Short mmCIF file of C-alpha atoms and ligand atoms in Angstrom, two decimals:
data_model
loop_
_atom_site.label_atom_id
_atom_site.label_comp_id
_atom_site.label_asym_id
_atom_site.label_seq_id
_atom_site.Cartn_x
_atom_site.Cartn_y
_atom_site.Cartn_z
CA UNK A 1 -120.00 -15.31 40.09
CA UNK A 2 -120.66 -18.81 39.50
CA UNK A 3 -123.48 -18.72 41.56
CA UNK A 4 -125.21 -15.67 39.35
CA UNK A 5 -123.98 -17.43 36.23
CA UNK A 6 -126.61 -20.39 37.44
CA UNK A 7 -129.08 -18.00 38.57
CA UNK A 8 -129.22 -16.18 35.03
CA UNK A 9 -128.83 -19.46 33.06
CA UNK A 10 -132.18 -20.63 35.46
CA UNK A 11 -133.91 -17.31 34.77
CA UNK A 12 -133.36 -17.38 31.10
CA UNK A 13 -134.60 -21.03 30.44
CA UNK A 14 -137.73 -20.56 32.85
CA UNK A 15 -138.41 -17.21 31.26
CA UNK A 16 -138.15 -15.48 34.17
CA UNK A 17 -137.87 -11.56 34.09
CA UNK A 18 -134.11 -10.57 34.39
CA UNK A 19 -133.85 -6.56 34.85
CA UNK A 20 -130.66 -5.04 33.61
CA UNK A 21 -130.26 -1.27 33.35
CA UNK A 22 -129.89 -0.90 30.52
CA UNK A 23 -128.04 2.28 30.31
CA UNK A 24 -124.85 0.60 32.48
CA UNK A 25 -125.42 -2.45 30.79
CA UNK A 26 -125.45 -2.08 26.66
CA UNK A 27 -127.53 -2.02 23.89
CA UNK A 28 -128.64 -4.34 21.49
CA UNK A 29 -125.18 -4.04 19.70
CA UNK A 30 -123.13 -5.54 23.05
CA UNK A 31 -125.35 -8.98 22.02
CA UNK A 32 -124.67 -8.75 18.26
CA UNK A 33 -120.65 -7.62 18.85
CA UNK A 34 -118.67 -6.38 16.60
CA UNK A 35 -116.08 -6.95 14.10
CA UNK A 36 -113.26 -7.91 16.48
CA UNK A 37 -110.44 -8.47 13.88
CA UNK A 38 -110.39 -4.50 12.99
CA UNK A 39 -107.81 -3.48 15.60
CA UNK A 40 -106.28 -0.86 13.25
CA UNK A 41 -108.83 0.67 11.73
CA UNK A 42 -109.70 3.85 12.23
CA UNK A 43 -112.99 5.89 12.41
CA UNK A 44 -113.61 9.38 11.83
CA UNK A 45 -117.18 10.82 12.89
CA UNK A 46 -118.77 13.68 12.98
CA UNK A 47 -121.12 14.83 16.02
CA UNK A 48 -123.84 17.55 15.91
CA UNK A 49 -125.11 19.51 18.55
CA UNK A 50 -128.40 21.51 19.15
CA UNK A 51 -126.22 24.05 21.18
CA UNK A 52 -124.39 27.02 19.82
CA UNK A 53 -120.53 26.29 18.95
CA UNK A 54 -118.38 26.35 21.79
CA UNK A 55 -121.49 26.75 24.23
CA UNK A 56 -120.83 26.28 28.08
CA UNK A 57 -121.01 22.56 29.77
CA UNK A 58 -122.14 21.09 27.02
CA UNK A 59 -119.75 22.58 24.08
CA UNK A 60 -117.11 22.35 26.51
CA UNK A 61 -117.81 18.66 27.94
CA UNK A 62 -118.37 17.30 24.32
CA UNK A 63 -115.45 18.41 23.19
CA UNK A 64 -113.41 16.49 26.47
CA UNK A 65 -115.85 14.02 25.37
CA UNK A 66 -113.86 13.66 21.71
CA UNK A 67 -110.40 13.96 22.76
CA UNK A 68 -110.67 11.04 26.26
CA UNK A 69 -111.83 8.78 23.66
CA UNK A 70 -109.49 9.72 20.80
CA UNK A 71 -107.03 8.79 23.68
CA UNK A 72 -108.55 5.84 24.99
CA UNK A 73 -108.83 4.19 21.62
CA UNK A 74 -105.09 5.23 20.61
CA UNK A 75 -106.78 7.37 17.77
CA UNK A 76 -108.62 4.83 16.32
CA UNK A 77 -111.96 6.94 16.71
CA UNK A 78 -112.25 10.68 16.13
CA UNK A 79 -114.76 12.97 16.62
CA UNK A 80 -115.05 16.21 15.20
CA UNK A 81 -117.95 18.22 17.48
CA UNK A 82 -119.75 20.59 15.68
CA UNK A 83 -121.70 23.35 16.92
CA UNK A 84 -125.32 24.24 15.78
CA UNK A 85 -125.26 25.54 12.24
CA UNK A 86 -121.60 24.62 11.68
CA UNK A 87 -122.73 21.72 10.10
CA UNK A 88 -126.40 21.45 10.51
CA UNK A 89 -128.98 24.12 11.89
CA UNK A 90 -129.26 23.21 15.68
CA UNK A 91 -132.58 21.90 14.97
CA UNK A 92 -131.97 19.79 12.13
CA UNK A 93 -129.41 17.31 14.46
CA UNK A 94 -131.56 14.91 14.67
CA UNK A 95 -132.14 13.89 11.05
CA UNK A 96 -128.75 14.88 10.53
CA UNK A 97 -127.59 11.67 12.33
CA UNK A 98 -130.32 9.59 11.60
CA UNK A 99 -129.80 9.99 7.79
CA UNK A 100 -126.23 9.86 8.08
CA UNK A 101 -124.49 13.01 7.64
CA UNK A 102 -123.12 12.77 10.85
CA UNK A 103 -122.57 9.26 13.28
CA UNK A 104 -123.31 10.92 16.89
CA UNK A 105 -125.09 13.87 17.84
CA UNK A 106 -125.98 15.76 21.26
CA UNK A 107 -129.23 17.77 21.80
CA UNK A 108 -132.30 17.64 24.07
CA UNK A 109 -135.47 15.01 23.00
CA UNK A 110 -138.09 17.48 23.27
CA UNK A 111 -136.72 19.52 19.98
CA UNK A 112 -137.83 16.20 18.24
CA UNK A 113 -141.92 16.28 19.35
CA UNK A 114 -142.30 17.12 15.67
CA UNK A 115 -140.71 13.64 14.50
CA UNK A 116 -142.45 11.41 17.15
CA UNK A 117 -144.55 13.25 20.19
CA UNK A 118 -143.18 10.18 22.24
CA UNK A 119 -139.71 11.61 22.19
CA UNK A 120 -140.19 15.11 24.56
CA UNK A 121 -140.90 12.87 27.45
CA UNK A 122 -137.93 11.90 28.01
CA UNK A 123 -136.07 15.39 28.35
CA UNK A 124 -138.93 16.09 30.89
CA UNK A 125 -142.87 16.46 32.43
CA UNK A 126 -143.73 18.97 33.98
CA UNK A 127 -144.33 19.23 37.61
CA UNK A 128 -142.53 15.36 36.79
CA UNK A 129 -139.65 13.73 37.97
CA UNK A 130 -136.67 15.41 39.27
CA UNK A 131 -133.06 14.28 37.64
CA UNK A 132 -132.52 11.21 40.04
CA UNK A 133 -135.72 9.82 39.71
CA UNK A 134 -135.08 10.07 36.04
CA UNK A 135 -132.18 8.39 36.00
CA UNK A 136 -133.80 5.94 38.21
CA UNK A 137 -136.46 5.20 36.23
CA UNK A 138 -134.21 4.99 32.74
CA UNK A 139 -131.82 2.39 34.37
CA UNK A 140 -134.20 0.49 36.31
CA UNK A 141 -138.02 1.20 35.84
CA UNK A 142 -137.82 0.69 31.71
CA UNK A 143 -137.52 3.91 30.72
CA UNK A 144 -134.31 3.28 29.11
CA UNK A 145 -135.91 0.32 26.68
CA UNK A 146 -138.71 2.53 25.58
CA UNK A 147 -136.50 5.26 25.05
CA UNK A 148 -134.45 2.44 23.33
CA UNK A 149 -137.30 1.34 20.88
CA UNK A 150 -138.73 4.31 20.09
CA UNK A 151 -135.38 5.68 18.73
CA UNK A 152 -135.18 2.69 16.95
CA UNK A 153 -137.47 3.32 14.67
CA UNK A 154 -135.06 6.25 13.33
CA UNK A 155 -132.24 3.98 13.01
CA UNK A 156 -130.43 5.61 16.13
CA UNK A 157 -129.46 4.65 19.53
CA UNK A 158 -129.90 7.29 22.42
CA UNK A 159 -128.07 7.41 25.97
CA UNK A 160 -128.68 10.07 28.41
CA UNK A 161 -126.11 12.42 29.00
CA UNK A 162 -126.41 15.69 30.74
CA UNK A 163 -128.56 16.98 33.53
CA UNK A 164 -129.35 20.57 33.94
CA UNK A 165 -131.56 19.30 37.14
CA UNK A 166 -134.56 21.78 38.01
CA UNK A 167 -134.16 24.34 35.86
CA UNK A 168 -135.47 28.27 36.78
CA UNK A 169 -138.66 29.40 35.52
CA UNK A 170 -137.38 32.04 33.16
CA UNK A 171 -136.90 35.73 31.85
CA UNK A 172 -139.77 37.94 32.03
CA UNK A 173 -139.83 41.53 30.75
CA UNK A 174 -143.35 41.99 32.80
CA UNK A 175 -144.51 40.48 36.20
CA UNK A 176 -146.18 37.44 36.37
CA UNK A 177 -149.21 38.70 38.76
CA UNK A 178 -152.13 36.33 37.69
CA UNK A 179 -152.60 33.58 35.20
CA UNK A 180 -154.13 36.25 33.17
CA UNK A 181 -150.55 37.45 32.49
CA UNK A 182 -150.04 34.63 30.29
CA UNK A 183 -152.37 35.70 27.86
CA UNK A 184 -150.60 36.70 24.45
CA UNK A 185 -147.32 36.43 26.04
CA UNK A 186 -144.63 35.30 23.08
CA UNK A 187 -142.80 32.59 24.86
CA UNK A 188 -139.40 30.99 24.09
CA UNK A 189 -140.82 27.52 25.57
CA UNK A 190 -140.53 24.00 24.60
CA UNK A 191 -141.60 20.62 25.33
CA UNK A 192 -144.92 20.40 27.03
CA UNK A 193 -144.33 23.73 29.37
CA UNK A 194 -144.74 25.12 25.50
CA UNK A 195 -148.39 23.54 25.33
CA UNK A 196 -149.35 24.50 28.62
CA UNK A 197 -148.22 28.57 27.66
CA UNK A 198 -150.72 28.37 24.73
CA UNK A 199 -153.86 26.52 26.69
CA UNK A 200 -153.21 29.95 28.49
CA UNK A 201 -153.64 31.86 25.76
CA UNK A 202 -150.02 32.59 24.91
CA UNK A 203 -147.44 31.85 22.14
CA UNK A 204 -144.70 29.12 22.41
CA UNK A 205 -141.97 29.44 20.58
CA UNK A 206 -139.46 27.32 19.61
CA UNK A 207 -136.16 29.02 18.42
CA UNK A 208 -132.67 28.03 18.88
CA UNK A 209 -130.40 29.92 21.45
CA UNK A 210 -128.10 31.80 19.19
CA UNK A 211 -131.43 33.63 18.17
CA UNK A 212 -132.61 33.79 21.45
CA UNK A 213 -130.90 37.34 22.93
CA UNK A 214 -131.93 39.29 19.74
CA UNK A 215 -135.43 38.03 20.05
CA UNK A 216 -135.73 39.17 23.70
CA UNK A 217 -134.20 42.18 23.18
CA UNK A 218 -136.09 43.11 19.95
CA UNK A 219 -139.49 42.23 21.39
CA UNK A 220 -139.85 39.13 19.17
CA UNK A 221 -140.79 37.63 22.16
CA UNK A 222 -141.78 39.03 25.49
CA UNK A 223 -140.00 35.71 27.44
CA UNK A 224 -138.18 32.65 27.69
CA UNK A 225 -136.64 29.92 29.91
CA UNK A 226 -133.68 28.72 28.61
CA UNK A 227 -131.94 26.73 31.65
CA UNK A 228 -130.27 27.74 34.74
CA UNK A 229 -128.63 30.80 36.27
CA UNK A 230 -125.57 29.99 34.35
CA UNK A 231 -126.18 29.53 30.94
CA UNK A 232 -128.89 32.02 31.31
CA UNK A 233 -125.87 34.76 32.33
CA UNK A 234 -124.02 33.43 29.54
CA UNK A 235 -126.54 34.26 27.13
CA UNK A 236 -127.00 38.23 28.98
CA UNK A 237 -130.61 37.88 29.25
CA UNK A 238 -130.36 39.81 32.69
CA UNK A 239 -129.25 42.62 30.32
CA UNK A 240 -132.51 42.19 28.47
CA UNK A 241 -135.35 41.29 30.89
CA UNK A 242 -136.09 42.39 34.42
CA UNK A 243 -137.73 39.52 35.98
CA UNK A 244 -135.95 36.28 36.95
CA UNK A 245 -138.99 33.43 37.93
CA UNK A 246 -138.64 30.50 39.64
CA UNK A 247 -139.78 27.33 40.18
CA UNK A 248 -138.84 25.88 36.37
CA UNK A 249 -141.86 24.02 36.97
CA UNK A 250 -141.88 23.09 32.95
CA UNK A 251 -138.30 21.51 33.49
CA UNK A 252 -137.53 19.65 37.01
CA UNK A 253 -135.35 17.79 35.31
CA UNK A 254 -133.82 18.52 31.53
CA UNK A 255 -132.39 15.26 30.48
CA UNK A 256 -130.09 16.07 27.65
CA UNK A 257 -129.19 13.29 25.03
CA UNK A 258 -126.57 11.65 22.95
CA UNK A 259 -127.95 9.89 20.26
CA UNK A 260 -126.20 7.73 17.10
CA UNK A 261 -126.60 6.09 14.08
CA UNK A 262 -127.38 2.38 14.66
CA UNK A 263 -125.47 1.44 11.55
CA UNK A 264 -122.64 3.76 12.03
CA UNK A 265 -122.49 2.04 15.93
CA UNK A 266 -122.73 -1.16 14.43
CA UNK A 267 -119.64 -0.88 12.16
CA UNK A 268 -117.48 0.00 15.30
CA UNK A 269 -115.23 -3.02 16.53
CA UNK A 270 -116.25 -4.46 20.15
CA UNK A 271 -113.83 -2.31 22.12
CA UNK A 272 -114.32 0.89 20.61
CA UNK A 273 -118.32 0.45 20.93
CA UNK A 274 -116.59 0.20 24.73
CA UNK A 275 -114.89 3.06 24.75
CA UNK A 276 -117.58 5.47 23.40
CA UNK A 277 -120.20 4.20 26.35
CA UNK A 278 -118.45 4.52 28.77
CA UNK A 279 -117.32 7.73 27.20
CA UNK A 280 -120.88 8.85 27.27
CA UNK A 281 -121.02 7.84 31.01
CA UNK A 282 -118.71 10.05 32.18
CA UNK A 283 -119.69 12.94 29.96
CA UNK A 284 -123.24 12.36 31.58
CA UNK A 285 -122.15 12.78 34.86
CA UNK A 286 -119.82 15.31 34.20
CA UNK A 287 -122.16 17.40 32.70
CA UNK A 288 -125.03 16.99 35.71
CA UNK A 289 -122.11 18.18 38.16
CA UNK A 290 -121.18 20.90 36.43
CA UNK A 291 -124.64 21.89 35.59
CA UNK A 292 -125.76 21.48 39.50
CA UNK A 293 -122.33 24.03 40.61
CA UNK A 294 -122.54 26.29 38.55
CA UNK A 295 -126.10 27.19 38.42
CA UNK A 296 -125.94 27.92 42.03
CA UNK A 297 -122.88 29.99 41.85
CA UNK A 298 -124.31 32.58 39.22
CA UNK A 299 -127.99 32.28 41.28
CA UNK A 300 -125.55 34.19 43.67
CA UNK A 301 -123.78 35.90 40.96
CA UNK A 302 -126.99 37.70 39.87
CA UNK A 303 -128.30 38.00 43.16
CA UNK A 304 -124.93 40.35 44.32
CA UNK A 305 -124.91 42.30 41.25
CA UNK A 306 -128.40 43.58 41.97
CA UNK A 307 -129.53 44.11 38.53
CA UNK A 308 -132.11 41.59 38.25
CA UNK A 309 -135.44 41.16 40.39
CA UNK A 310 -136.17 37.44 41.52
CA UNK A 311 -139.34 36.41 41.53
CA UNK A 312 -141.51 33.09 42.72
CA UNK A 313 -144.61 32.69 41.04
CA UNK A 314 -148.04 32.93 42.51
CA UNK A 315 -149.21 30.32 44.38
CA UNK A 316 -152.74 30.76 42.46
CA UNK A 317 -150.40 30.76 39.47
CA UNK A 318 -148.42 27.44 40.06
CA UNK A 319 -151.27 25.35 41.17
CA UNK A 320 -152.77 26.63 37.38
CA UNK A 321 -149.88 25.74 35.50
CA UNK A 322 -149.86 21.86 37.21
CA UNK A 323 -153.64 21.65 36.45
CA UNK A 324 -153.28 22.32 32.64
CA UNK A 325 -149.64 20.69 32.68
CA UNK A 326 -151.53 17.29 33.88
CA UNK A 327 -154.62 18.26 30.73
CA UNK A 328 -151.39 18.66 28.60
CA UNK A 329 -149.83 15.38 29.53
CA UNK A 330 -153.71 13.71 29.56
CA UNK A 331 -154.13 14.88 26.06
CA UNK A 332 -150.63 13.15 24.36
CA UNK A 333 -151.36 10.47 25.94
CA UNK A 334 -154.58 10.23 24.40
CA UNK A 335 -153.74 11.24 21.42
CA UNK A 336 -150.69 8.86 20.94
CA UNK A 337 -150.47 5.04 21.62
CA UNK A 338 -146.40 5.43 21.59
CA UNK A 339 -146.48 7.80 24.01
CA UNK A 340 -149.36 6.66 26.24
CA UNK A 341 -147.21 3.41 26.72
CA UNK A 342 -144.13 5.68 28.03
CA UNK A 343 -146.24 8.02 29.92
CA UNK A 344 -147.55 4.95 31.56
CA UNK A 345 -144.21 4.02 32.96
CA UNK A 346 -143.20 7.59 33.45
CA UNK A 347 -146.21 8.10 35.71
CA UNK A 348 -146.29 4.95 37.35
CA UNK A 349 -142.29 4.95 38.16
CA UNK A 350 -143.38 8.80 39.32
CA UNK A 351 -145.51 7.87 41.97
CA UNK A 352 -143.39 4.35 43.36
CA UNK A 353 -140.03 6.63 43.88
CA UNK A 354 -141.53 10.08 45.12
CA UNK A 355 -142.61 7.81 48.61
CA UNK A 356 -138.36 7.35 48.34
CA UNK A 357 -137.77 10.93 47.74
CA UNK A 358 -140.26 12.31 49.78
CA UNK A 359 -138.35 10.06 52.36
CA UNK A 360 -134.83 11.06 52.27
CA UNK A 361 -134.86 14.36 50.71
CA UNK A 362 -137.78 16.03 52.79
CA UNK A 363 -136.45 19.59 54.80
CA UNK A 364 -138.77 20.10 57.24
CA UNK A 365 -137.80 23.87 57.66
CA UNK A 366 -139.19 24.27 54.17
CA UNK A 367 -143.00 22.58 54.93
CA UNK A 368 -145.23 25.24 54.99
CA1 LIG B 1 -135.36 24.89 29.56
#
């Protein structure tokens, strides 16, 4: 201890680089502290979600998520969850916390490309990073600080939490033959997979999922990817569309996000700022867990009821969509210096861990 003490004393007055991960360690607010003498006081906040009220995993999870820290800090800090459009429209989380209206709120980053185009990189690239190297790079390649300093600039402080992990490739009500099939398809698709639709001469929509069913059904659009096998179920698009695609090549990883308002954090005594990190920590990996189970078990699910046909796409098809995905990601960073300087690190940290992956994770009855 004393040793490390010496070592980071020596680092700090040489100037040398000291890398903590950030997302284990704490934000800015751990340095500034907090009112310590406020042992009674209580807090009540209100958290907004981009999901619909009561929605699997994440519904569930946040709402564990408000009562183990209701417990842990004796009552001293409640949190009322509230589903999209109980409070706020889904879509309108974001601002809702950054302005105030709520302290905390739980969505994905991509919604958000229309506030800063910086932001949808961290939910996910596609053809990008799976969820460990994700997590790999936020903690210890400086994903987290960018994530950190971009936020910033809205007054709010973001933690991952939630991993749907590689996600399917969605509902289609016709095949997929040819990239030619993607031309005026209506697509429920955000994030850059939405870009890369359109360069293909289809529509990318973004809607929230309590509209999503209706849309499918009604021919508002012609298909979506939502997430995984469960929440997909959930939502009875098998009832709706015929074709089930895989890979989710737009999502190998879908990093969800807790975000809150800086000032709101800032007011919270030492212990409880505590209390709701490492809150967040275990919501984050309870989430990914849940997420990784239970997609699997309604994969097979759908597969034994029969109703729905599984599809891979094209080989011609994929090695399309990760041409224009890399144009896609080529052009924002282009186009942006905020997020050229994340892409940077996204791509870079991309390329150092796959030799890691490639290494440990490689099944050689799947080479072909
Ligand atoms: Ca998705």
């Amino acid at each position: 201890m004393e040793k490390r003490r010496k070592f980071l004393k020596k680092a700090l007055l040489t100037g040398a680089a000291i890398s903590i991960p950030s997302i284990f360690a704490s934000c800015k607010a751990k340095e500034t502290g907090g009112s310590t003498n406020a042992s009674s006081q209580k807090f009540n906040w209100k958290m907004v979600t981009a999901w619909p009220p009561n929605f699997p995993i994440y519904g569930e999870q946040l709402l564990r998520f408000s009562e183990n820290i209701e417990k842990a800090s004796n009552g001293r800090l409640k949190i009322q969850v509230y589903g999209g459009g109980e409070l706020v429209p889904a879509l309108e989380s974001f601002d809702a916390v950054r302005t105030g209206t709520a302290q905390i709120g739980h969505a994905a980053s991509y919604y958000w490309a229309g506030k800063s185009p910086a932001a949808q990189i961290f939910t996910t690239i596609p053809f990008g990073m799976d969820a460990n190297q994700t997590y790999s790079w936020l903690a210890y390649g400086g994903g987290m600080k960018l994530w950190e300093d971009l936020y910033s600039k809205f007054n709010l402080i973001p933690f991952p939490c939630g991993n749907t992990y590689g996600q399917m490739g969605g509902w289609f009500k016709k095949e997929i033959n040819s990239v030619e099939d993607f031309k005026g398809l209506k697509m429920r698709i955000p994030g850059l997979g939405g870009k890369v639709i359109t360069k293909l001469g289809g529509s990318a929509v973004l809607s929230p999922g309590s509209e999503l069913y209706t849309n499918l059904e009604r021919g508002v659009i012609d298909a979506l990817e939502w997430v995984g096998p469960y929440h997909d179920y959930v939502m009875g698009f098998h009832k709706v569309a015929k074709y089930y695609y895989s890979p989710g090549w737009q999502e190998p990883s879908g990093m969800t996000e807790i975000f809150i308002n800086n000032k709101a954090f800032e007011e919270l005594p030492s212990d409880l700022k505590e209390i709701l990190k490492l809150a967040i920590r275990k919501t984050d990996f309870e989430i990914s867990i849940e997420m990784y189970a239970k997609n699997f078990e309604y994969y097979l699910k759908l597969r034994k009821e029969g109703n729905v046909i599984f599809k891979e796409f094209p080989r011609p098809v994929i090695d399309t969509l990760k041409k224009v995905s890399n144009e896609v990601v080529k052009e924002l960073s282009s186009s942006n210096p905020e997020a050229k300087k994340i892409l940077d690190s996204y791509l870079d940290y991309n390329k150092y861990i796959s030799e890691w992956t490639d290494k440990i994770e490689k099944n050689w009855e799947f080479e072909v």
